PDB file of C-alpha atoms in Angstrom:
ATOM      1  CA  UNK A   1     -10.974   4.607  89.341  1.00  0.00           C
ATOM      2  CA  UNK A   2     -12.043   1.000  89.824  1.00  0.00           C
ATOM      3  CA  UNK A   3     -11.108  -1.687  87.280  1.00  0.00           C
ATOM      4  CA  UNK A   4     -14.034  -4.020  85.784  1.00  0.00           C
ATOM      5  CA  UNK A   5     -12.898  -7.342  84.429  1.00  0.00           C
ATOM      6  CA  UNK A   6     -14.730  -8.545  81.184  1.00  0.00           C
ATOM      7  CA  UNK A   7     -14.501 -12.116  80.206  1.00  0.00           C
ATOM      8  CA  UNK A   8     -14.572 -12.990  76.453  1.00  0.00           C
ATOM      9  CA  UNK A   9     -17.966 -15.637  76.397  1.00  0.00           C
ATOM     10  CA  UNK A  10     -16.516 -17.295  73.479  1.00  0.00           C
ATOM     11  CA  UNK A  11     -14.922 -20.308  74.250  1.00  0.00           C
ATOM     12  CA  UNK A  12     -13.712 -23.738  72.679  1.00  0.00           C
ATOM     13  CA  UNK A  13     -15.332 -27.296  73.403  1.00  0.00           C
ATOM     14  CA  UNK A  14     -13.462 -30.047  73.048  1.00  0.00           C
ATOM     15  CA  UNK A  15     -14.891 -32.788  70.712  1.00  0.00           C
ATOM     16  CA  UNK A  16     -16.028 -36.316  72.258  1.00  0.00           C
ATOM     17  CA  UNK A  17     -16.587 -39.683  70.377  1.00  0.00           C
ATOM     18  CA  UNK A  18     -19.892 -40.073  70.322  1.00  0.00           C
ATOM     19  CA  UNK A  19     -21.755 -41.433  73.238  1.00  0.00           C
ATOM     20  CA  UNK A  20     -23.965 -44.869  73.158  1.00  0.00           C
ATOM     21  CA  UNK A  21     -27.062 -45.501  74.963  1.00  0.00           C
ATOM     22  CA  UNK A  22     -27.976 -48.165  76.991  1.00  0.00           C
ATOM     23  CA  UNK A  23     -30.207 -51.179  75.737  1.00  0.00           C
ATOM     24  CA  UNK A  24     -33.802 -50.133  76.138  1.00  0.00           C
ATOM     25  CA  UNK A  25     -35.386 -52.798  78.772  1.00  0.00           C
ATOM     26  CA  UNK A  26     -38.202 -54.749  77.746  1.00  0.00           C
ATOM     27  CA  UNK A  27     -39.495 -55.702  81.283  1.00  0.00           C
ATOM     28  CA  UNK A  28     -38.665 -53.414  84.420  1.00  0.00           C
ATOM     29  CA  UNK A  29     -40.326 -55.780  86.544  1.00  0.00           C
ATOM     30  CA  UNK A  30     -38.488 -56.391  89.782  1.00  0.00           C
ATOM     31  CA  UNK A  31     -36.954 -53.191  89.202  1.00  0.00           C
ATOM     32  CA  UNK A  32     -35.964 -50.797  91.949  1.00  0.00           C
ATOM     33  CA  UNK A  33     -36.370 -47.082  91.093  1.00  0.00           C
ATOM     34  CA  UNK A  34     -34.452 -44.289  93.364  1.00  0.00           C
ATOM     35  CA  UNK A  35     -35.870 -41.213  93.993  1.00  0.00           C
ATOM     36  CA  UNK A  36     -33.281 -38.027  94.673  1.00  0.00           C
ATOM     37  CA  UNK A  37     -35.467 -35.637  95.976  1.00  0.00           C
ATOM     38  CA  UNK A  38     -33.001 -32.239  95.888  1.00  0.00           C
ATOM     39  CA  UNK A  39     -35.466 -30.031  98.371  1.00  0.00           C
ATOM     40  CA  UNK A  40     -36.694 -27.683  96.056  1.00  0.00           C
ATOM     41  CA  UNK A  41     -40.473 -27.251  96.685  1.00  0.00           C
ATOM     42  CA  UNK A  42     -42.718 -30.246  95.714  1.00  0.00           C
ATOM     43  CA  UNK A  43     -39.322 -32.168  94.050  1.00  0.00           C
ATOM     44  CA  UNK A  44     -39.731 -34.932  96.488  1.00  0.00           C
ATOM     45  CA  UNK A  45     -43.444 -35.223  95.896  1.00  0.00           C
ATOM     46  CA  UNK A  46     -43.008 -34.670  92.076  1.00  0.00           C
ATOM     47  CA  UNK A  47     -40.572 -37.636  92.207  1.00  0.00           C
ATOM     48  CA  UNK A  48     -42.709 -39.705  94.095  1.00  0.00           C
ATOM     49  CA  UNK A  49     -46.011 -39.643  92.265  1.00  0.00           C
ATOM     50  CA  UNK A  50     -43.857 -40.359  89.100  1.00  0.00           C
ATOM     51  CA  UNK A  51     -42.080 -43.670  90.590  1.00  0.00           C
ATOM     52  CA  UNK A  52     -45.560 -45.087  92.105  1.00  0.00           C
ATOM     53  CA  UNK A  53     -46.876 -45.026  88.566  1.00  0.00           C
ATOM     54  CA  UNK A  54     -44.297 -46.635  86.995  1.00  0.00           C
ATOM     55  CA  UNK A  55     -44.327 -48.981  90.186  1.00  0.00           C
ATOM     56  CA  UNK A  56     -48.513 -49.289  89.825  1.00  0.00           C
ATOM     57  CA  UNK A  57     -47.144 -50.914  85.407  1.00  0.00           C
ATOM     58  CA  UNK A  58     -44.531 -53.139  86.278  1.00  0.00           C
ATOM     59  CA  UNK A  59     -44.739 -56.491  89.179  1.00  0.00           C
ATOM     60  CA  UNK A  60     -42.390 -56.099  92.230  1.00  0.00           C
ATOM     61  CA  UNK A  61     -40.947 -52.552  91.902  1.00  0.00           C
ATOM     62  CA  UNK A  62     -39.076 -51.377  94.843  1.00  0.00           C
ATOM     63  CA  UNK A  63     -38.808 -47.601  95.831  1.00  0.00           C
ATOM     64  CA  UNK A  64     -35.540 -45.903  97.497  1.00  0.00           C
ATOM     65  CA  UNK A  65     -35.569 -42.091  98.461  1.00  0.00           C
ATOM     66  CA  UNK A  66     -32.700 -39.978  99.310  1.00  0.00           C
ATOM     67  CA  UNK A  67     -32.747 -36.134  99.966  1.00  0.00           C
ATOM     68  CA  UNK A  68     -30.128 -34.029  99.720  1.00  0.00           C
ATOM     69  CA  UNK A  69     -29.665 -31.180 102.358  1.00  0.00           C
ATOM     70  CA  UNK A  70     -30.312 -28.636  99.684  1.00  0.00           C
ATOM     71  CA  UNK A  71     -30.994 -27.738  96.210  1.00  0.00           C
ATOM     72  CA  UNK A  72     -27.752 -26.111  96.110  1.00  0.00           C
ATOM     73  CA  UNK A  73     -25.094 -29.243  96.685  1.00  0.00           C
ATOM     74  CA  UNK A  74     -24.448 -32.657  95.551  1.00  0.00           C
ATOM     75  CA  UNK A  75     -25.267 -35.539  97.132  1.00  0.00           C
ATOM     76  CA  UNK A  76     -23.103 -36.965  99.333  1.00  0.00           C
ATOM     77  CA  UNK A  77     -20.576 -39.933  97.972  1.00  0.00           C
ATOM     78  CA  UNK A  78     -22.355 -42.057 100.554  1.00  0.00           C
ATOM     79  CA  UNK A  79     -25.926 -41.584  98.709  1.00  0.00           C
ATOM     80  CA  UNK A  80     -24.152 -42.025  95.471  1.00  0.00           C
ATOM     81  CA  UNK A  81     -22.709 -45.144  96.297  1.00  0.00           C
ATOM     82  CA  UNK A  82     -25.776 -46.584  97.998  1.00  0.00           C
ATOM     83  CA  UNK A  83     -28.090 -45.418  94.894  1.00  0.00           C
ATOM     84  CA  UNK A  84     -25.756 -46.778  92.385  1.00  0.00           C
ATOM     85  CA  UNK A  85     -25.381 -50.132  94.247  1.00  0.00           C
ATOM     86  CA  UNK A  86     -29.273 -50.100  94.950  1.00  0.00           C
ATOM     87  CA  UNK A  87     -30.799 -48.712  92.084  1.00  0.00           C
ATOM     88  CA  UNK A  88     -31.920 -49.641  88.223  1.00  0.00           C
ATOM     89  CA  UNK A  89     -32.978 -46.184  87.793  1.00  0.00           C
ATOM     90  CA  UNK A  90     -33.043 -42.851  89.294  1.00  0.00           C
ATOM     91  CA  UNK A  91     -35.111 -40.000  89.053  1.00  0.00           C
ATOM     92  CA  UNK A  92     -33.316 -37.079  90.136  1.00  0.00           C
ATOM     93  CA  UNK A  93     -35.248 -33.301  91.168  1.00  0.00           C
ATOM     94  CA  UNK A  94     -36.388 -30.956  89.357  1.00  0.00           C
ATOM     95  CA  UNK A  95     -35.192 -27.829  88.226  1.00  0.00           C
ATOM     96  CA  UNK A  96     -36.848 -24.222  87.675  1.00  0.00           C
TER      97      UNK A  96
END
């Protein structure tokens, strides 16, 4: 007879302080917005039509893309390191 592990789903969290947001920006012109598209269908696109409209409100927006090779693993440390050096903000992909 075969044995069938059960896990117990109840588990502990551990409590954090409390987190603080960043300042809200008044002016994101001059801004440049990265775009992580993470391959799942239309992502990239998706991504895309969202930064040129925030690039068609604000002056002088710059646009950086990255893809990852697959929905299913993280971006390199290379694209993390040039995103967070580039970028102000990043849109990342979608989800289902």
């Amino acid at each position: 007879m075969s044995k069938i592990l059960v896990y117990d789903p109840e588990g502990s969290a551990k409590k954090i302080d409390a987190l603080s947001l960043s300042p809200v920006r008044a002016n994101w012109n001059g801004t440049t917005i990265g775009i992580l598209d993470n391959r799942k269908q239309h992502a990239g696109e998706l991504m895309e039509m969202i930064a040129r409209d925030f690039a068609g409100r604000f002056k002088n927006v710059k646009i950086v893309k990255e893809s990852k090779e697959s929905a299913a693993v993280p971006m390199t440390p290379e694209q993390l390191a040039r995103m967070a050096k580039q970028c102000d903000l990043v849109l990342t992909g979608t989800g289902d």
